[in-house]
Amino acid sequence: MTPCSHHTPPLSSFSRTPADPLTPRPRSTFNPRPPPPPPVAATRLSCSTADAPEMVKAIRVHELGGPEAMRWEEVEVGEPKDGEIRVKNTAVGVNFIDVYFRKGVYPAPLPFTPGMEAVGVVTAVGPGLTGRKVGDVVAYAGKPMGSYAEEQILPANVAVPVPPSIDHRTAAAIMLKGMTVHVLVRRVFKVESGHTVLVHAAAGGVGSLLCQWANALGATVIGTVSTEEKAAHATQDGCHHVIMYTKEDVAARVKEITDGKGVNVVYDSVGKDTYRASLESLAPAGYLVSFGQSSGSPNISMGDLAPKSLFLTRPSMLHYTGTRDELLQSAGEVFANVASGVLRIRVNHTYPLSEASRAHADLEARKTSGSILLIPDN
């Protein structure tokens, strides 16, 4: 039987006619620790029994585990239904959240197709749908999961038009990471001129954009990295001070750089291995923004926050782009900053889509910097 799964509810309802209002879907319940996003099912792959079904290739996960758990298989892709479009992917973004789902840190029904970011061309439009047409170039980031596929069915309201000035690979590399950074520096903690920020994993896909955007907003940026090569990348991306955490005590260096004052905000995507240094680096009433856990979940108690009246938040981009208006605003600011040169995306690694397991292995081994893309084999 051809593998398939059902898509999750869209971020917001899609306008069926120009006069129809945009109706946002209910916002997800926020759960700060642990912070999995709402349960995500893979993009719907049709289970139609019609004659001569159309087949495409996709990465499928039948068992949770390491990169080897991802298989390159044929799946059936059906026709879009009401409110849906079919998209032929041209570039697929790789993000650490894909690893979390593959390992089972975040739940998803098995089997599933991983991936939460892609750019492609619309090849079919559901009946009665307006606002999208065959040939449109669109991007999406977030739900539904399932972008590691040559083609996929998407709710039309999660697709964002890609400006002609932005090429497919740039859009695929920056969509999810860029909107995440927008949420982090403009919504969760509004970075302003005069602030000092600490960014862990400063040379990573999100970290590099964080450094660029915070620098452009007038903040003093401190970044942590593991190698000299990554230190050079972080400096290029706007870090005023780079700390080699493999050789230096992060908290001690931060106190030295800030004359003992500490930083206003720490953006921490690492978790278990860094949260102590993050807490120690903060100024009184500072913000610890924990938006990832690549080393494991941090074990933070209320008692850790009390000595300096610290704030702790564990945001998800999905909770800040839950309506169509929020999604378009966030994506629009990202694309505008790319066009103006504020954000420069480094696509340092590309892999054939069929070799997604190799991309995951390199990502987990910290062999990568900047953004990673999967390019469909066809």
Short mmCIF file of N, CA and C in Angstrom, two decimals, residues 110-282:
data_model
loop_
_atom_site.label_atom_id
_atom_site.label_comp_id
_atom_site.label_asym_id
_atom_site.label_seq_id
_atom_site.Cartn_x
_atom_site.Cartn_y
_atom_site.Cartn_z
N LEU A 110 4.01 7.78 12.40
CA LEU A 110 4.82 7.05 11.43
C LEU A 110 3.94 6.33 10.42
N PRO A 111 4.40 6.20 9.17
CA PRO A 111 5.59 6.83 8.60
C PRO A 111 5.30 8.27 8.24
N PHE A 112 6.35 9.08 8.05
CA PHE A 112 6.15 10.46 7.65
C PHE A 112 7.27 10.92 6.73
N THR A 113 6.98 11.99 6.02
CA THR A 113 7.99 12.66 5.19
C THR A 113 8.45 13.89 5.96
N PRO A 114 9.74 14.01 6.29
CA PRO A 114 10.21 15.16 7.06
C PRO A 114 10.29 16.42 6.21
N GLY A 115 10.65 17.52 6.85
CA GLY A 115 10.88 18.77 6.16
C GLY A 115 9.78 19.78 6.38
N MET A 116 10.18 21.03 6.69
CA MET A 116 9.21 22.08 7.01
C MET A 116 9.51 23.37 6.27
N GLU A 117 10.18 23.28 5.11
CA GLU A 117 10.54 24.49 4.38
C GLU A 117 10.88 24.13 2.95
N ALA A 118 10.30 24.86 2.00
CA ALA A 118 10.61 24.60 0.59
C ALA A 118 10.14 25.75 -0.28
N VAL A 119 10.70 25.80 -1.47
CA VAL A 119 10.26 26.71 -2.52
C VAL A 119 9.98 25.86 -3.75
N GLY A 120 8.95 26.24 -4.47
CA GLY A 120 8.62 25.48 -5.67
C GLY A 120 7.65 26.21 -6.57
N VAL A 121 7.23 25.52 -7.61
CA VAL A 121 6.33 26.08 -8.61
C VAL A 121 4.99 25.37 -8.52
N VAL A 122 3.91 26.13 -8.50
CA VAL A 122 2.56 25.56 -8.43
C VAL A 122 2.27 24.81 -9.73
N THR A 123 1.89 23.54 -9.61
CA THR A 123 1.58 22.72 -10.79
C THR A 123 0.09 22.41 -10.91
N ALA A 124 -0.68 22.62 -9.85
CA ALA A 124 -2.13 22.39 -9.90
C ALA A 124 -2.78 23.16 -8.76
N VAL A 125 -4.02 23.59 -8.99
CA VAL A 125 -4.76 24.39 -8.02
C VAL A 125 -6.09 23.70 -7.75
N GLY A 126 -6.49 23.66 -6.49
CA GLY A 126 -7.74 23.03 -6.12
C GLY A 126 -8.95 23.74 -6.70
N PRO A 127 -10.08 23.03 -6.79
CA PRO A 127 -11.28 23.60 -7.43
C PRO A 127 -11.76 24.86 -6.71
N GLY A 128 -12.05 25.90 -7.51
CA GLY A 128 -12.63 27.13 -6.97
C GLY A 128 -11.66 28.06 -6.27
N LEU A 129 -10.40 27.69 -6.21
CA LEU A 129 -9.44 28.49 -5.44
C LEU A 129 -9.00 29.70 -6.26
N THR A 130 -8.99 30.86 -5.61
CA THR A 130 -8.50 32.07 -6.26
C THR A 130 -7.24 32.53 -5.54
N GLY A 131 -6.47 33.38 -6.19
CA GLY A 131 -5.27 33.93 -5.56
C GLY A 131 -4.04 33.11 -5.82
N ARG A 132 -4.16 31.95 -6.43
CA ARG A 132 -3.02 31.12 -6.82
C ARG A 132 -3.29 30.58 -8.21
N LYS A 133 -2.22 30.43 -9.02
CA LYS A 133 -2.38 29.87 -10.35
C LYS A 133 -1.17 29.02 -10.68
N VAL A 134 -1.34 28.13 -11.62
CA VAL A 134 -0.25 27.28 -12.08
C VAL A 134 0.89 28.17 -12.60
N GLY A 135 2.11 27.85 -12.16
CA GLY A 135 3.28 28.63 -12.55
C GLY A 135 3.75 29.60 -11.49
N ASP A 136 2.93 29.87 -10.47
CA ASP A 136 3.35 30.75 -9.38
C ASP A 136 4.54 30.14 -8.64
N VAL A 137 5.48 30.98 -8.24
CA VAL A 137 6.59 30.54 -7.39
C VAL A 137 6.23 30.88 -5.96
N VAL A 138 6.20 29.87 -5.11
CA VAL A 138 5.77 30.06 -3.72
C VAL A 138 6.77 29.41 -2.77
N ALA A 139 6.75 29.90 -1.54
CA ALA A 139 7.57 29.33 -0.48
C ALA A 139 6.67 29.05 0.72
N TYR A 140 7.09 28.09 1.54
CA TYR A 140 6.37 27.88 2.79
C TYR A 140 7.36 27.45 3.85
N ALA A 141 6.99 27.69 5.09
CA ALA A 141 7.83 27.29 6.23
C ALA A 141 6.94 26.99 7.41
N GLY A 142 7.15 25.84 8.03
CA GLY A 142 6.34 25.44 9.18
C GLY A 142 5.48 24.25 8.85
N LYS A 143 4.18 24.37 9.10
CA LYS A 143 3.27 23.28 8.83
C LYS A 143 2.66 23.41 7.45
N PRO A 144 2.31 22.27 6.81
CA PRO A 144 2.47 20.90 7.26
C PRO A 144 3.88 20.37 6.97
N MET A 145 4.29 19.40 7.76
CA MET A 145 5.57 18.76 7.50
C MET A 145 5.47 17.92 6.22
N GLY A 146 6.60 17.82 5.49
CA GLY A 146 6.59 16.99 4.31
C GLY A 146 7.31 17.55 3.10
N SER A 147 8.24 18.49 3.31
CA SER A 147 8.89 19.14 2.17
C SER A 147 9.99 18.30 1.53
N TYR A 148 10.44 17.21 2.17
CA TYR A 148 11.48 16.36 1.57
C TYR A 148 10.86 15.49 0.49
N ALA A 149 10.29 16.12 -0.51
CA ALA A 149 9.59 15.40 -1.58
C ALA A 149 9.71 16.19 -2.88
N GLU A 150 9.66 15.47 -4.00
CA GLU A 150 9.73 16.14 -5.29
C GLU A 150 8.50 17.02 -5.52
N GLU A 151 7.33 16.53 -5.11
CA GLU A 151 6.10 17.32 -5.18
C GLU A 151 5.31 17.07 -3.92
N GLN A 152 4.47 18.03 -3.55
CA GLN A 152 3.64 17.88 -2.36
C GLN A 152 2.37 18.69 -2.50
N ILE A 153 1.37 18.28 -1.74
CA ILE A 153 0.11 19.00 -1.64
C ILE A 153 0.19 19.91 -0.42
N LEU A 154 -0.17 21.19 -0.59
CA LEU A 154 -0.11 22.15 0.50
C LEU A 154 -1.44 22.87 0.64
N PRO A 155 -1.83 23.24 1.88
CA PRO A 155 -2.90 24.21 2.04
C PRO A 155 -2.45 25.53 1.39
N ALA A 156 -3.27 26.11 0.57
CA ALA A 156 -2.85 27.30 -0.17
C ALA A 156 -2.51 28.46 0.76
N ASN A 157 -3.13 28.51 1.93
CA ASN A 157 -2.93 29.67 2.80
C ASN A 157 -1.60 29.66 3.54
N VAL A 158 -0.81 28.58 3.45
CA VAL A 158 0.53 28.60 4.06
C VAL A 158 1.59 29.00 3.06
N ALA A 159 1.21 29.10 1.79
CA ALA A 159 2.17 29.43 0.74
C ALA A 159 2.29 30.94 0.59
N VAL A 160 3.52 31.41 0.52
CA VAL A 160 3.81 32.84 0.40
C VAL A 160 4.43 33.09 -0.97
N PRO A 161 3.95 34.09 -1.71
CA PRO A 161 4.57 34.36 -3.02
C PRO A 161 6.01 34.84 -2.85
N VAL A 162 6.89 34.33 -3.70
CA VAL A 162 8.30 34.71 -3.65
C VAL A 162 8.52 35.87 -4.61
N PRO A 163 9.07 36.99 -4.15
CA PRO A 163 9.32 38.12 -5.06
C PRO A 163 10.27 37.70 -6.19
N PRO A 164 10.08 38.25 -7.39
CA PRO A 164 10.94 37.89 -8.52
C PRO A 164 12.42 38.17 -8.26
N SER A 165 12.71 39.12 -7.36
CA SER A 165 14.11 39.48 -7.09
C SER A 165 14.83 38.46 -6.22
N ILE A 166 14.07 37.51 -5.63
CA ILE A 166 14.66 36.50 -4.75
C ILE A 166 14.70 35.17 -5.49
N ASP A 167 15.89 34.59 -5.66
CA ASP A 167 15.98 33.31 -6.36
C ASP A 167 15.51 32.17 -5.47
N HIS A 168 15.20 31.05 -6.10
CA HIS A 168 14.58 29.92 -5.39
C HIS A 168 15.44 29.44 -4.22
N ARG A 169 16.73 29.29 -4.46
CA ARG A 169 17.59 28.72 -3.41
C ARG A 169 17.72 29.67 -2.23
N THR A 170 17.82 30.95 -2.51
CA THR A 170 17.88 31.92 -1.40
C THR A 170 16.60 31.89 -0.59
N ALA A 171 15.46 31.86 -1.27
CA ALA A 171 14.18 31.83 -0.57
C ALA A 171 14.04 30.57 0.29
N ALA A 172 14.44 29.43 -0.27
CA ALA A 172 14.33 28.18 0.49
C ALA A 172 15.27 28.17 1.69
N ALA A 173 16.42 28.82 1.55
CA ALA A 173 17.39 28.83 2.64
C ALA A 173 17.01 29.78 3.76
N ILE A 174 16.20 30.78 3.45
CA ILE A 174 15.96 31.84 4.44
C ILE A 174 14.54 31.86 4.99
N MET A 175 13.61 31.16 4.38
CA MET A 175 12.20 31.30 4.76
C MET A 175 11.96 30.96 6.24
N LEU A 176 12.26 29.74 6.65
CA LEU A 176 12.01 29.34 8.03
C LEU A 176 12.97 30.01 8.99
N LYS A 177 14.25 30.03 8.63
CA LYS A 177 15.25 30.64 9.51
C LYS A 177 15.02 32.14 9.63
N GLY A 178 14.71 32.78 8.50
CA GLY A 178 14.50 34.22 8.52
C GLY A 178 13.29 34.62 9.33
N MET A 179 12.18 33.89 9.18
CA MET A 179 10.99 34.22 9.97
C MET A 179 11.22 33.92 11.45
N THR A 180 12.00 32.88 11.73
CA THR A 180 12.36 32.60 13.13
C THR A 180 13.11 33.78 13.72
N VAL A 181 14.08 34.30 12.98
CA VAL A 181 14.87 35.43 13.47
C VAL A 181 14.01 36.67 13.61
N HIS A 182 13.11 36.89 12.66
CA HIS A 182 12.18 38.03 12.78
C HIS A 182 11.40 37.96 14.09
N VAL A 183 10.89 36.77 14.39
CA VAL A 183 10.15 36.59 15.64
C VAL A 183 11.05 36.85 16.84
N LEU A 184 12.29 36.37 16.79
CA LEU A 184 13.19 36.48 17.94
C LEU A 184 13.61 37.92 18.23
N VAL A 185 13.90 38.70 17.18
CA VAL A 185 14.46 40.04 17.42
C VAL A 185 13.42 41.16 17.35
N ARG A 186 12.21 40.85 16.83
CA ARG A 186 11.18 41.89 16.73
C ARG A 186 9.95 41.61 17.56
N ARG A 187 9.72 40.37 17.97
CA ARG A 187 8.51 40.04 18.70
C ARG A 187 8.80 39.52 20.11
N VAL A 188 9.66 38.52 20.22
CA VAL A 188 9.93 37.92 21.54
C VAL A 188 10.69 38.89 22.43
N PHE A 189 11.81 39.40 21.93
CA PHE A 189 12.56 40.47 22.60
C PHE A 189 12.91 41.48 21.53
N LYS A 190 12.42 42.70 21.67
CA LYS A 190 12.60 43.70 20.62
C LYS A 190 13.97 44.35 20.76
N VAL A 191 14.90 43.89 19.93
CA VAL A 191 16.27 44.39 19.99
C VAL A 191 16.31 45.83 19.48
N GLU A 192 17.02 46.68 20.23
CA GLU A 192 17.14 48.08 19.86
C GLU A 192 18.59 48.53 19.98
N SER A 193 18.87 49.69 19.43
CA SER A 193 20.20 50.27 19.53
C SER A 193 20.59 50.44 20.99
N GLY A 194 21.81 50.06 21.32
CA GLY A 194 22.28 50.14 22.70
C GLY A 194 22.22 48.83 23.45
N HIS A 195 21.44 47.87 22.95
CA HIS A 195 21.39 46.55 23.58
C HIS A 195 22.66 45.77 23.28
N THR A 196 22.97 44.85 24.18
CA THR A 196 24.04 43.88 23.95
C THR A 196 23.41 42.50 23.96
N VAL A 197 23.67 41.72 22.90
CA VAL A 197 23.05 40.41 22.77
C VAL A 197 24.12 39.34 22.65
N LEU A 198 23.82 38.15 23.16
CA LEU A 198 24.69 36.99 23.05
C LEU A 198 23.98 35.95 22.19
N VAL A 199 24.65 35.49 21.14
CA VAL A 199 24.08 34.50 20.23
C VAL A 199 24.94 33.25 20.26
N HIS A 200 24.37 32.14 20.73
CA HIS A 200 25.07 30.86 20.67
C HIS A 200 24.95 30.28 19.27
N ALA A 201 25.93 29.47 18.87
CA ALA A 201 25.96 28.88 17.52
C ALA A 201 25.84 29.98 16.48
N ALA A 202 26.69 31.00 16.61
CA ALA A 202 26.57 32.21 15.81
C ALA A 202 26.84 31.99 14.34
N ALA A 203 27.49 30.90 13.96
CA ALA A 203 27.78 30.64 12.55
C ALA A 203 26.77 29.70 11.91
N GLY A 204 25.78 29.26 12.67
CA GLY A 204 24.77 28.36 12.13
C GLY A 204 23.78 29.09 11.25
N GLY A 205 22.82 28.35 10.70
CA GLY A 205 21.86 28.94 9.79
C GLY A 205 21.05 30.05 10.41
N VAL A 206 20.47 29.81 11.60
CA VAL A 206 19.72 30.84 12.30
C VAL A 206 20.66 31.84 12.95
N GLY A 207 21.74 31.34 13.56
CA GLY A 207 22.67 32.21 14.27
C GLY A 207 23.27 33.29 13.39
N SER A 208 23.63 32.94 12.16
CA SER A 208 24.24 33.92 11.26
C SER A 208 23.25 35.04 10.93
N LEU A 209 21.99 34.69 10.71
CA LEU A 209 20.98 35.70 10.42
C LEU A 209 20.67 36.54 11.66
N LEU A 210 20.68 35.91 12.83
CA LEU A 210 20.48 36.64 14.08
C LEU A 210 21.53 37.72 14.25
N CYS A 211 22.78 37.35 14.00
CA CYS A 211 23.88 38.32 14.14
C CYS A 211 23.70 39.49 13.17
N GLN A 212 23.35 39.19 11.94
CA GLN A 212 23.18 40.23 10.94
C GLN A 212 22.05 41.19 11.31
N TRP A 213 20.90 40.62 11.69
CA TRP A 213 19.73 41.45 11.97
C TRP A 213 19.94 42.28 13.24
N ALA A 214 20.49 41.66 14.28
CA ALA A 214 20.74 42.40 15.53
C ALA A 214 21.76 43.52 15.30
N ASN A 215 22.77 43.25 14.51
CA ASN A 215 23.76 44.28 14.19
C ASN A 215 23.10 45.44 13.46
N ALA A 216 22.24 45.13 12.50
CA ALA A 216 21.56 46.17 11.73
C ALA A 216 20.64 47.01 12.61
N LEU A 217 20.14 46.43 13.69
CA LEU A 217 19.27 47.17 14.61
C LEU A 217 20.06 48.03 15.60
N GLY A 218 21.39 47.94 15.55
CA GLY A 218 22.22 48.79 16.39
C GLY A 218 22.72 48.15 17.67
N ALA A 219 22.53 46.85 17.81
CA ALA A 219 22.98 46.16 19.03
C ALA A 219 24.46 45.80 18.92
N THR A 220 25.08 45.63 20.08
CA THR A 220 26.42 45.03 20.15
C THR A 220 26.22 43.52 20.21
N VAL A 221 26.85 42.80 19.28
CA VAL A 221 26.60 41.37 19.12
C VAL A 221 27.81 40.57 19.57
N ILE A 222 27.58 39.63 20.48
CA ILE A 222 28.60 38.68 20.92
C ILE A 222 28.15 37.30 20.44
N GLY A 223 29.03 36.56 19.79
CA GLY A 223 28.65 35.24 19.28
C GLY A 223 29.59 34.16 19.77
N THR A 224 29.08 32.96 19.97
CA THR A 224 29.92 31.83 20.34
C THR A 224 30.00 30.85 19.17
N VAL A 225 31.21 30.30 18.95
CA VAL A 225 31.45 29.35 17.86
C VAL A 225 32.44 28.30 18.35
N SER A 226 32.65 27.26 17.51
CA SER A 226 33.53 26.16 17.92
C SER A 226 34.87 26.15 17.21
N THR A 227 34.97 26.81 16.04
CA THR A 227 36.21 26.74 15.27
C THR A 227 36.62 28.11 14.76
N GLU A 228 37.87 28.22 14.32
CA GLU A 228 38.37 29.46 13.76
C GLU A 228 37.62 29.83 12.47
N GLU A 229 37.32 28.81 11.66
CA GLU A 229 36.58 29.07 10.42
C GLU A 229 35.22 29.67 10.71
N LYS A 230 34.52 29.09 11.71
CA LYS A 230 33.21 29.62 12.07
C LYS A 230 33.32 30.99 12.72
N ALA A 231 34.42 31.25 13.41
CA ALA A 231 34.64 32.57 13.99
C ALA A 231 34.74 33.63 12.88
N ALA A 232 35.41 33.28 11.79
CA ALA A 232 35.52 34.21 10.66
C ALA A 232 34.15 34.49 10.05
N HIS A 233 33.31 33.44 9.93
CA HIS A 233 31.97 33.62 9.40
C HIS A 233 31.14 34.52 10.30
N ALA A 234 31.24 34.30 11.62
CA ALA A 234 30.47 35.10 12.57
C ALA A 234 30.86 36.57 12.49
N THR A 235 32.15 36.82 12.34
CA THR A 235 32.62 38.21 12.21
C THR A 235 32.06 38.85 10.95
N GLN A 236 32.06 38.11 9.86
CA GLN A 236 31.48 38.62 8.60
C GLN A 236 30.00 38.91 8.76
N ASP A 237 29.34 38.17 9.62
CA ASP A 237 27.89 38.33 9.80
C ASP A 237 27.52 39.37 10.85
N GLY A 238 28.50 40.11 11.35
CA GLY A 238 28.15 41.23 12.22
C GLY A 238 28.48 41.06 13.68
N CYS A 239 29.13 39.98 14.06
CA CYS A 239 29.54 39.82 15.46
C CYS A 239 30.67 40.80 15.77
N HIS A 240 30.47 41.60 16.81
CA HIS A 240 31.52 42.51 17.26
C HIS A 240 32.56 41.77 18.10
N HIS A 241 32.13 40.72 18.79
CA HIS A 241 33.02 39.92 19.63
C HIS A 241 32.67 38.45 19.41
N VAL A 242 33.67 37.63 19.15
CA VAL A 242 33.46 36.19 18.93
C VAL A 242 34.18 35.41 20.03
N ILE A 243 33.46 34.50 20.65
CA ILE A 243 34.02 33.66 21.72
C ILE A 243 34.13 32.23 21.22
N MET A 244 35.34 31.67 21.32
CA MET A 244 35.55 30.26 20.98
C MET A 244 35.24 29.44 22.23
N TYR A 245 34.04 28.89 22.29
CA TYR A 245 33.63 28.19 23.51
C TYR A 245 34.44 26.92 23.75
N THR A 246 35.14 26.43 22.73
CA THR A 246 36.00 25.26 22.90
C THR A 246 37.31 25.62 23.61
N LYS A 247 37.64 26.90 23.68
CA LYS A 247 38.89 27.33 24.27
C LYS A 247 38.71 28.34 25.41
N GLU A 248 37.55 29.00 25.46
CA GLU A 248 37.34 30.08 26.40
C GLU A 248 36.12 29.84 27.27
N ASP A 249 36.13 30.43 28.48
CA ASP A 249 34.96 30.40 29.36
C ASP A 249 33.99 31.49 28.88
N VAL A 250 32.83 31.07 28.42
CA VAL A 250 31.90 32.00 27.79
C VAL A 250 31.45 33.08 28.76
N ALA A 251 30.98 32.70 29.94
CA ALA A 251 30.46 33.68 30.90
C ALA A 251 31.54 34.67 31.33
N ALA A 252 32.76 34.17 31.54
CA ALA A 252 33.86 35.05 31.94
C ALA A 252 34.19 36.05 30.85
N ARG A 253 34.20 35.59 29.60
CA ARG A 253 34.49 36.49 28.49
C ARG A 253 33.38 37.53 28.31
N VAL A 254 32.14 37.12 28.50
CA VAL A 254 31.03 38.07 28.38
C VAL A 254 31.16 39.17 29.44
N LYS A 255 31.48 38.78 30.67
CA LYS A 255 31.65 39.78 31.73
C LYS A 255 32.79 40.73 31.40
N GLU A 256 33.85 40.18 30.81
CA GLU A 256 34.99 41.02 30.42
C GLU A 256 34.58 42.00 29.33
N ILE A 257 33.86 41.51 28.33
CA ILE A 257 33.45 42.35 27.19
C ILE A 257 32.49 43.44 27.64
N THR A 258 31.61 43.13 28.59
CA THR A 258 30.57 44.07 29.01
C THR A 258 30.94 44.84 30.28
N ASP A 259 32.19 44.76 30.69
CA ASP A 259 32.63 45.43 31.93
C ASP A 259 31.80 44.99 33.14
N GLY A 260 31.44 43.69 33.13
CA GLY A 260 30.73 43.12 34.27
C GLY A 260 29.23 43.33 34.25
N LYS A 261 28.71 44.05 33.26
CA LYS A 261 27.27 44.36 33.25
C LYS A 261 26.42 43.18 32.77
N GLY A 262 26.93 42.36 31.88
CA GLY A 262 26.15 41.28 31.29
C GLY A 262 25.38 41.76 30.08
N VAL A 263 24.70 40.85 29.43
CA VAL A 263 23.96 41.16 28.20
C VAL A 263 22.47 41.28 28.48
N ASN A 264 21.78 41.98 27.59
CA ASN A 264 20.33 42.17 27.77
C ASN A 264 19.54 40.93 27.40
N VAL A 265 20.06 40.16 26.43
CA VAL A 265 19.33 38.97 25.96
C VAL A 265 20.33 37.95 25.46
N VAL A 266 20.02 36.68 25.73
CA VAL A 266 20.78 35.56 25.17
C VAL A 266 19.84 34.76 24.27
N TYR A 267 20.27 34.53 23.03
CA TYR A 267 19.54 33.66 22.11
C TYR A 267 20.26 32.32 22.09
N ASP A 268 19.61 31.31 22.69
CA ASP A 268 20.25 30.02 22.94
C ASP A 268 19.49 28.91 22.22
N SER A 269 20.11 28.34 21.19
CA SER A 269 19.51 27.22 20.46
C SER A 269 20.18 25.90 20.82
N VAL A 270 21.12 25.92 21.75
CA VAL A 270 21.90 24.72 22.08
C VAL A 270 21.28 23.97 23.25
N GLY A 271 20.95 24.69 24.33
CA GLY A 271 20.22 24.07 25.43
C GLY A 271 21.08 23.57 26.57
N LYS A 272 21.13 22.28 26.75
CA LYS A 272 21.74 21.65 27.91
C LYS A 272 23.18 22.08 28.14
N ASP A 273 23.97 22.17 27.07
CA ASP A 273 25.39 22.47 27.20
C ASP A 273 25.69 23.95 27.43
N THR A 274 24.72 24.81 27.21
CA THR A 274 25.00 26.25 27.24
C THR A 274 24.17 27.04 28.24
N TYR A 275 23.11 26.46 28.80
CA TYR A 275 22.17 27.29 29.56
C TYR A 275 22.80 27.90 30.81
N ARG A 276 23.75 27.20 31.43
CA ARG A 276 24.40 27.77 32.61
C ARG A 276 25.19 29.02 32.25
N ALA A 277 25.96 28.94 31.19
CA ALA A 277 26.70 30.11 30.73
C ALA A 277 25.75 31.23 30.31
N SER A 278 24.61 30.85 29.73
CA SER A 278 23.62 31.85 29.33
C SER A 278 23.09 32.61 30.54
N LEU A 279 22.73 31.88 31.58
CA LEU A 279 22.21 32.52 32.80
C LEU A 279 23.26 33.43 33.43
N GLU A 280 24.49 32.95 33.48
CA GLU A 280 25.56 33.73 34.10
C GLU A 280 25.92 34.97 33.29
N SER A 281 25.64 34.94 31.99
CA SER A 281 26.01 36.05 31.11
C SER A 281 24.98 37.18 31.12
N LEU A 282 23.80 36.94 31.65
CA LEU A 282 22.73 37.92 31.57
C LEU A 282 22.87 39.04 32.60
#
